[in-house]
Short mmCIF file of C-alpha atoms in Angstrom, two decimals:
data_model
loop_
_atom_site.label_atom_id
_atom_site.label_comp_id
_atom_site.label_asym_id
_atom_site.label_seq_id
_atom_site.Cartn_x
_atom_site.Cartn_y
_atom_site.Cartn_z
CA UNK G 95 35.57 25.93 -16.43
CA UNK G 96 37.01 29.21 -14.68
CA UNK G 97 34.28 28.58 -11.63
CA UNK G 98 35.73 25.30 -11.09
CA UNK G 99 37.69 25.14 -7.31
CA UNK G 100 41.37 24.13 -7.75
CA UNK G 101 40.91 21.74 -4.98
CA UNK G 102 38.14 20.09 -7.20
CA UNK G 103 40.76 19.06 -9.85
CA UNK G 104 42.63 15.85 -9.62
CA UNK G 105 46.61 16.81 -9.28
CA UNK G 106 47.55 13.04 -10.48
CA UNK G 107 46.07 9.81 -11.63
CA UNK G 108 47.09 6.04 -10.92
CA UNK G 109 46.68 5.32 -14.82
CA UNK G 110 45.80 8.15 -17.35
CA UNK G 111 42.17 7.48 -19.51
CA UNK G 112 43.35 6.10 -22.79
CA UNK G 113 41.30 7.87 -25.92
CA UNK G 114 40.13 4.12 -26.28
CA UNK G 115 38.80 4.58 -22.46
CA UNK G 116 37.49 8.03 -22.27
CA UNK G 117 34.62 8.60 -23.90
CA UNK G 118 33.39 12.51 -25.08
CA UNK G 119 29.58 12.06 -24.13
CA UNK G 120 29.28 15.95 -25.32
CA UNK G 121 30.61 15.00 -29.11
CA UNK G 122 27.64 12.28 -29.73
CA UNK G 123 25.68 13.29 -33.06
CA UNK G 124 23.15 15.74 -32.77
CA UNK G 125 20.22 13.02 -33.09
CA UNK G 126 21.92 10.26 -30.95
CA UNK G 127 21.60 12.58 -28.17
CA UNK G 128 17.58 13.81 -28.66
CA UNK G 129 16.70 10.46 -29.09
CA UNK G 130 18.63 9.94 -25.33
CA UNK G 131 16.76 13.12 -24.14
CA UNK G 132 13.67 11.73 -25.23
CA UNK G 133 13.55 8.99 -23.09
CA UNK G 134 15.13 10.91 -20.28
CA UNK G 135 11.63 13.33 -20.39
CA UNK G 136 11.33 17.18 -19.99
CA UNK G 137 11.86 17.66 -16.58
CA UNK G 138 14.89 15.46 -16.11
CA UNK G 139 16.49 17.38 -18.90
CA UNK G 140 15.43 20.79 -17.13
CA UNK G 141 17.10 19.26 -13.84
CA UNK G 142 20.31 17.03 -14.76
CA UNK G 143 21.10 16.63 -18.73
CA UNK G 144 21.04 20.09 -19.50
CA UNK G 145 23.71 20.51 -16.68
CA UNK G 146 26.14 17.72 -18.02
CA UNK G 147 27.92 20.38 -20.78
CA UNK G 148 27.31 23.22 -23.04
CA UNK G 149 26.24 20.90 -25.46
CA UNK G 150 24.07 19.06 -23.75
CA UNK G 151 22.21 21.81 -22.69
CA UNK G 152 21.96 23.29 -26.57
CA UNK G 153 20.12 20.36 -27.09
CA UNK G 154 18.13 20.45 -24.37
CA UNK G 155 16.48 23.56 -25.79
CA UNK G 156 15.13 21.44 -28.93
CA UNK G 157 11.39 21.90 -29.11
CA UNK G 158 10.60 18.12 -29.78
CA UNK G 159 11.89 16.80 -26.51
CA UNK G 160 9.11 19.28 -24.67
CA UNK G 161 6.36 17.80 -26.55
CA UNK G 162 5.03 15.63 -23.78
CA UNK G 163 5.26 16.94 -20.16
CA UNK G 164 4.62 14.86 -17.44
CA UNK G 165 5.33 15.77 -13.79
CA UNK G 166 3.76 12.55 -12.29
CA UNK G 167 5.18 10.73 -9.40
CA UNK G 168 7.96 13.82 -9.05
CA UNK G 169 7.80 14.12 -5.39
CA UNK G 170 11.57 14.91 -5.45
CA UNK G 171 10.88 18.65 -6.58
CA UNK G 172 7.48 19.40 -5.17
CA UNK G 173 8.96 20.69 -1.52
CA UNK G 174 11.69 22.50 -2.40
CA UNK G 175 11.43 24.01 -6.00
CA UNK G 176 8.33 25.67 -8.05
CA UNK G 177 6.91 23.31 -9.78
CA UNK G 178 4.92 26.16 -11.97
CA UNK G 179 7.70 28.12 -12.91
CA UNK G 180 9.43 24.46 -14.29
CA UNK G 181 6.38 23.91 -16.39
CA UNK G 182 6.07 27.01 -18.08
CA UNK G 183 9.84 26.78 -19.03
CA UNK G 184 9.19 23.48 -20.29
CA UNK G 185 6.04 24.83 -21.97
CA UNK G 186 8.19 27.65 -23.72
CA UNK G 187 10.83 25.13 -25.26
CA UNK G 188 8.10 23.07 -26.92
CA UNK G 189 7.47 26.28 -29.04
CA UNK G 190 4.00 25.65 -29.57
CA UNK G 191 4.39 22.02 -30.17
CA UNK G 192 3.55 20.35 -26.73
CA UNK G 193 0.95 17.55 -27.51
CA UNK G 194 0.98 16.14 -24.32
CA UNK G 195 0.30 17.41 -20.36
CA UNK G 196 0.60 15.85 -16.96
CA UNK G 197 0.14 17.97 -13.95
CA UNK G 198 -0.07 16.51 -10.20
CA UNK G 199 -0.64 18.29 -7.15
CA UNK G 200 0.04 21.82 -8.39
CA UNK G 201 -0.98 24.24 -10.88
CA UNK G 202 -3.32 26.78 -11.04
CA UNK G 203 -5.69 29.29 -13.66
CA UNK G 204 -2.87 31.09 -14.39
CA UNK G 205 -0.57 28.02 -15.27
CA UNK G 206 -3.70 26.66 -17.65
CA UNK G 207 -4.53 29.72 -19.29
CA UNK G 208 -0.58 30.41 -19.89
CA UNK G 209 -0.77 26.50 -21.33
CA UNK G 210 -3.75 26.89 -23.54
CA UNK G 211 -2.39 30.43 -24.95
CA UNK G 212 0.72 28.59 -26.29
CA UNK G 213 -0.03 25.46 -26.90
CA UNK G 214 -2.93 25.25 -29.41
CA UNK G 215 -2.04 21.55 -30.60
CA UNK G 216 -2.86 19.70 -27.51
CA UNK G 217 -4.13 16.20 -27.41
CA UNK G 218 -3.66 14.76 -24.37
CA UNK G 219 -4.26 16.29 -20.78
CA UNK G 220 -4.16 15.42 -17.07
CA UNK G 221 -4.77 17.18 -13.86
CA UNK G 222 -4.41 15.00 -10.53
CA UNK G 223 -5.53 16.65 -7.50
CA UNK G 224 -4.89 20.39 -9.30
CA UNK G 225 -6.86 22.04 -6.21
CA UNK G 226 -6.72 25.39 -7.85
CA UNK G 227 -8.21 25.05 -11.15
CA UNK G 228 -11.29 26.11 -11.67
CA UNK G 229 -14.15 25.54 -14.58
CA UNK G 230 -13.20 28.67 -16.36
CA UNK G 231 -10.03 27.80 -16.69
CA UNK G 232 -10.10 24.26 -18.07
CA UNK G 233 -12.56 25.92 -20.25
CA UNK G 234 -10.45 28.29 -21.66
CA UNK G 235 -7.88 25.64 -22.57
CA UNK G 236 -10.73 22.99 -23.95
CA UNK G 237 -12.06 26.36 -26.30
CA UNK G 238 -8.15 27.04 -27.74
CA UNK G 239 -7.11 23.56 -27.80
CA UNK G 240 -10.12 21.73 -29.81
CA UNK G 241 -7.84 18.86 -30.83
CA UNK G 242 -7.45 17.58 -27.37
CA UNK G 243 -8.38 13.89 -28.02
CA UNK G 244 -7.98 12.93 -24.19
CA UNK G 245 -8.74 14.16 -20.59
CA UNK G 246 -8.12 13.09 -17.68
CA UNK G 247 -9.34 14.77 -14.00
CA UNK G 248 -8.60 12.69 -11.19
CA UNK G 249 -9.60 14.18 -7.90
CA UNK G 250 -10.34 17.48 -9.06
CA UNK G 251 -13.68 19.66 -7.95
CA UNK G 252 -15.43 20.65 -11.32
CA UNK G 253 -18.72 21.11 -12.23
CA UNK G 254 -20.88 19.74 -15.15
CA UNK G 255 -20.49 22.41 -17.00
CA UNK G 256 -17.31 21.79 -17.37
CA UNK G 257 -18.11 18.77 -18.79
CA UNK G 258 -20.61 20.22 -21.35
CA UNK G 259 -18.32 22.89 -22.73
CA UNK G 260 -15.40 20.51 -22.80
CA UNK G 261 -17.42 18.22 -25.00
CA UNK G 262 -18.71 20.97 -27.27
CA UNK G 263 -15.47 22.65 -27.60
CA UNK G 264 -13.50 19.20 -28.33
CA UNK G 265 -15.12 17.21 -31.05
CA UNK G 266 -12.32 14.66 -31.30
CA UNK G 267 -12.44 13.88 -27.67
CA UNK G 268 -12.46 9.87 -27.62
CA UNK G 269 -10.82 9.29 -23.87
CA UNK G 270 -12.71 10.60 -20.97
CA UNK G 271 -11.75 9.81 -17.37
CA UNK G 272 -13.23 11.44 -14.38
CA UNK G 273 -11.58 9.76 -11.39
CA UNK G 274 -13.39 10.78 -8.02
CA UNK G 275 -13.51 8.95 -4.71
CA UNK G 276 -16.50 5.98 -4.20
CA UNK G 277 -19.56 6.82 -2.38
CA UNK G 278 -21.57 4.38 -0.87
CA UNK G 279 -24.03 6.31 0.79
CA UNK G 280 -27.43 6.61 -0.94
CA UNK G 281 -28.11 9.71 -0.50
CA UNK G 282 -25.24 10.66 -2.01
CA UNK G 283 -26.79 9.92 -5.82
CA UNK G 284 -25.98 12.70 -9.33
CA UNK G 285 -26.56 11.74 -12.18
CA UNK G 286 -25.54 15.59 -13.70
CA UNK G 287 -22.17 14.85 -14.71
CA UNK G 288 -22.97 11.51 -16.32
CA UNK G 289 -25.96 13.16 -18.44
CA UNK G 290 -23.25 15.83 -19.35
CA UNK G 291 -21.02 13.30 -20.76
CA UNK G 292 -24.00 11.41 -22.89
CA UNK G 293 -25.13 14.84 -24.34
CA UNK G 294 -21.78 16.48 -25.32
CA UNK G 295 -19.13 13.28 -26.00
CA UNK G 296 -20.61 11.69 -28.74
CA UNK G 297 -17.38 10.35 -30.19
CA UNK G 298 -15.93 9.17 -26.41
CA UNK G 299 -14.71 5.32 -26.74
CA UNK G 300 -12.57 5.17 -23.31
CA UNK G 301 -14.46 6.02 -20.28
CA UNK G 302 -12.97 5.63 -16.82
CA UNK G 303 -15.60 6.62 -13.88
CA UNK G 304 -15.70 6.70 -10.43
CA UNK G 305 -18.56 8.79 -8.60
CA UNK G 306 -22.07 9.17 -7.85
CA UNK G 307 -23.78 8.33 -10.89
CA UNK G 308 -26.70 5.76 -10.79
CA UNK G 309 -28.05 2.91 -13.26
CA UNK G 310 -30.09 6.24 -14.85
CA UNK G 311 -26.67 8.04 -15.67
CA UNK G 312 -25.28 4.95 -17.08
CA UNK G 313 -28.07 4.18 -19.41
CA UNK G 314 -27.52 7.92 -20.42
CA UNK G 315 -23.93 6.98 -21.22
CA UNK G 316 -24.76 4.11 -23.35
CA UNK G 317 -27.69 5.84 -24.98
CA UNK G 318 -25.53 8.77 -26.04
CA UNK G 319 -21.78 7.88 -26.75
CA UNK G 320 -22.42 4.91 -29.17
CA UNK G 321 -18.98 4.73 -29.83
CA UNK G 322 -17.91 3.61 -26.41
CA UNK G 323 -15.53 0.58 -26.02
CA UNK G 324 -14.68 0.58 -22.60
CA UNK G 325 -15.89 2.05 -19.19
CA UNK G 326 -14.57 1.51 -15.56
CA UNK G 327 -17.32 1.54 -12.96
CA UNK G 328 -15.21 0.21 -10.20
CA UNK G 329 -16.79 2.40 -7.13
CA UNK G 330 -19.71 3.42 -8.52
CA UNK G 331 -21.64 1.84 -5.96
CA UNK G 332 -24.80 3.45 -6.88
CA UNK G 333 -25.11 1.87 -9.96
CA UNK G 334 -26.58 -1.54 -9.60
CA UNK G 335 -26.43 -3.82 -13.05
CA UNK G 336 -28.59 -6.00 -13.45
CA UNK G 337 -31.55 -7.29 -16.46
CA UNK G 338 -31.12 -5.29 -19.76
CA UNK G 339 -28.52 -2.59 -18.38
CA UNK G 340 -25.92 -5.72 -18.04
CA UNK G 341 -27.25 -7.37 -20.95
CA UNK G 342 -26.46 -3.83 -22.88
CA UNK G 343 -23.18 -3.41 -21.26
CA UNK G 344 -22.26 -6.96 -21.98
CA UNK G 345 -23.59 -6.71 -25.63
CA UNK G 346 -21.63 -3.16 -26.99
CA UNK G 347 -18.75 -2.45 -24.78
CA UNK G 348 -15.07 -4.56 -25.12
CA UNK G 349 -14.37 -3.85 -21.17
CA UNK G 350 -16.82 -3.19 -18.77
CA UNK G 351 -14.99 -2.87 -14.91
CA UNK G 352 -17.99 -3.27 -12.04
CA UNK G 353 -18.25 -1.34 -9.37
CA UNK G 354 -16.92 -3.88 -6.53
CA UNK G 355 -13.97 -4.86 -8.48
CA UNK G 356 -11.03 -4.62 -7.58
CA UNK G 357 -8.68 -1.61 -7.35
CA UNK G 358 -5.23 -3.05 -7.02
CA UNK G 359 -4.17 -2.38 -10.76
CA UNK G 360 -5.46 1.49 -10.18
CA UNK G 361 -2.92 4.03 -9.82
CA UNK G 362 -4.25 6.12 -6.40
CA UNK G 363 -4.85 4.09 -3.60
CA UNK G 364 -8.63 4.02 -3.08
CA UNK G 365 -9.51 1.75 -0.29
CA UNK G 366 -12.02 2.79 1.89
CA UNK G 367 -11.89 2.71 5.28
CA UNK G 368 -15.40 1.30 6.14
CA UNK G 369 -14.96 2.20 9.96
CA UNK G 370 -14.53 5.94 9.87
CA UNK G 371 -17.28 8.37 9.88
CA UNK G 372 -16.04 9.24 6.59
CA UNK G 373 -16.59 6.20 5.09
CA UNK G 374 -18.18 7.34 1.78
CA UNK G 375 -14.83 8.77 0.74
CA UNK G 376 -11.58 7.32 -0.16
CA UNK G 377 -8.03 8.20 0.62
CA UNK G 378 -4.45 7.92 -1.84
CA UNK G 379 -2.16 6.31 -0.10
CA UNK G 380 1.37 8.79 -0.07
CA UNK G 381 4.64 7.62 -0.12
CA UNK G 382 6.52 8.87 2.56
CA UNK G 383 9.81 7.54 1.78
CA UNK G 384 10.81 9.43 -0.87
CA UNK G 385 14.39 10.01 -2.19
CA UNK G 386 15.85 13.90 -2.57
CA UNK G 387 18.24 15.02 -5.32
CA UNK G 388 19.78 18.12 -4.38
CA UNK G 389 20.29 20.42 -7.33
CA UNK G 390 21.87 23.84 -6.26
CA UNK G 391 22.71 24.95 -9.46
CA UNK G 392 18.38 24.85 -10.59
CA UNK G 393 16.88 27.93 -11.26
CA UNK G 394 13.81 26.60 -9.55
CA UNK G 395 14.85 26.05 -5.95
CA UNK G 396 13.25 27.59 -3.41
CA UNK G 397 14.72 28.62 -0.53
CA UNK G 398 12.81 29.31 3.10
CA UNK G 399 9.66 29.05 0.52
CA UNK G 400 10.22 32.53 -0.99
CA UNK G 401 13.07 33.42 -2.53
CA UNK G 402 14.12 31.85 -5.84
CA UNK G 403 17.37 31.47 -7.60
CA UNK G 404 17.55 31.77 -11.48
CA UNK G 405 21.61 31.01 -12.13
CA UNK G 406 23.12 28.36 -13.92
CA UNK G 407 27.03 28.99 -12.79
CA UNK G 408 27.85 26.22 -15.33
CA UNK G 409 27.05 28.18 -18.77
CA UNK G 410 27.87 31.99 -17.71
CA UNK G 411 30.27 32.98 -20.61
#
């Protein structure tokens, strides 16, 4: 390429690359190299295949390999590029065909309502720790996406009305998980968000918990979703099960996780620390040793936090 240094290029070579030895990872067939991409997932092709060669990075524009989005665990990119402007560039290659959305620690009403306006074919979503979302906009998307089959809200502030509309709006919805932080406390009892799940999630089968309900909420549950298979109480520690409500638990559900079980298999780290003054609420455990790619050809980096560069010196013509 004409931006390539001369100093960057080789002037000799112990033993030339035979055509046997060199292999042309740019001439694969077409579907050889989604079906690579595919496993790679969106945002490594946004951040390293689509850099590899002009051809890679035609395919990395095919709206299949942006059906499923999933920015979990991608603490490489979160301090130094913007993580919304990725996402909505991997939300415009799926072309209206993204089925599938993770989003951790970032996001906001704007990124949602951009989602739900392009995306009407969503099944499966997940916010972790999405600070500013609000009810309105998860709404919004739960109202223009009324296929999603699965939620997921895991440390998230949002109200039961959320829940109602969500459940009204989504008539497939089988998979509900509302992840919050254990409360031992006693004071510290709701039962609002359960009764919204009973009344508006008829068809739910998956339930993953984690809050304030009480043995009231829980019968509510059981009463109202009668197709439910499986629910996770671990740190519900206001529900107490015991007499019929085990006996009914025991009877109709496949899985039933209790409330002092254990939490080793759960992704967040939600030991309590029964010393602090705090003690009603967990913390997730962050991992501070984390690696860094440097990418200074991305669009997305972020330099001094507020200036952006949108290049790709690689694929200028």
């Amino acid at each position: 390429m004409d931006d390539i240094m001369d100093d960057e290029i080789p002037t000799s070579f112990e033993k030339p690359a035979s055509s046997e030895e060199f292999r042309n990872w740019g001439e694969l067939p077409h579907d050889v190299l989604c079906h690579i991409f595919q496993k790679l997932g969106a945002i490594d092709i946004l951040f390293r295949a689509q850099s590899v060669c002009s051809m890679w990075r035609k395919v990395s524009k095919e709206p299949l390999l942006f059906r499923s989005i999933d920015t979990r665990d991608r603490w490489d990119l979160l301090e130094d590029y913007d993580m919304e402007k990725i996402a909505r560039e991997a939300v415009d290659r799926s072309c209206g065909q993204l089925v599938e959305f993770s989003m951790e620690y970032f996001g906001s009403d704007e990124l949602l309502t951009y989602i739900a306006d392009k995306c009407g074919s969503l099944r499966y979503l997940r916010l972790v720790s999405c600070d500013k979302v609000s009810d309105d906009a998860l709404i919004n998307v739960a109202k223009k996406a009324f296929m999603l089959e699965e939620l997921e809200i895991c440390h998230c502030s949002f109200t039961e009305d959320m829940i109602k509309t969500v459940g009204k709006a989504c008539p497939q919805l089988t998979s509900f998980r509302l992840n919050c932080r254990g409360f031992r406390l006693p004071h510290l009892e709701s039962d609002e968000e359960a009764l919204a799940i009973a009344e508006n999630m008829p068809q739910l089968r998956h339930h993953l918990f984690g809050n304030k309900l009480t043995n009231v909420g829980l019968s509510a549950i059981l009463d109202g979703c009668l197709h439910l298979e499986s629910i996770d109480l671990r740190q519900c520690f206001n529900v107490n099960l015991e007499g019929d409500l085990l006996k009914s638990c025991g009877d109709r559900l496949i899985i039933v996780r209790l409330p002092n079980d254990s939490t080793d298999d759960y992704e967040f780290d939600d030991a309590m620390d029964e010393s602090s003054e705090y003690s009603y609420y967990s913390d997730l455990d962050y991992d501070n040793e984390l690696d860094y790619y440097d990418y200074p050809h991305s669009e997305y980096r972020i330099d001094d936090k507020d200036k952006y560069y949108y290049d790709y010196p690689h694929y200028r013509e």
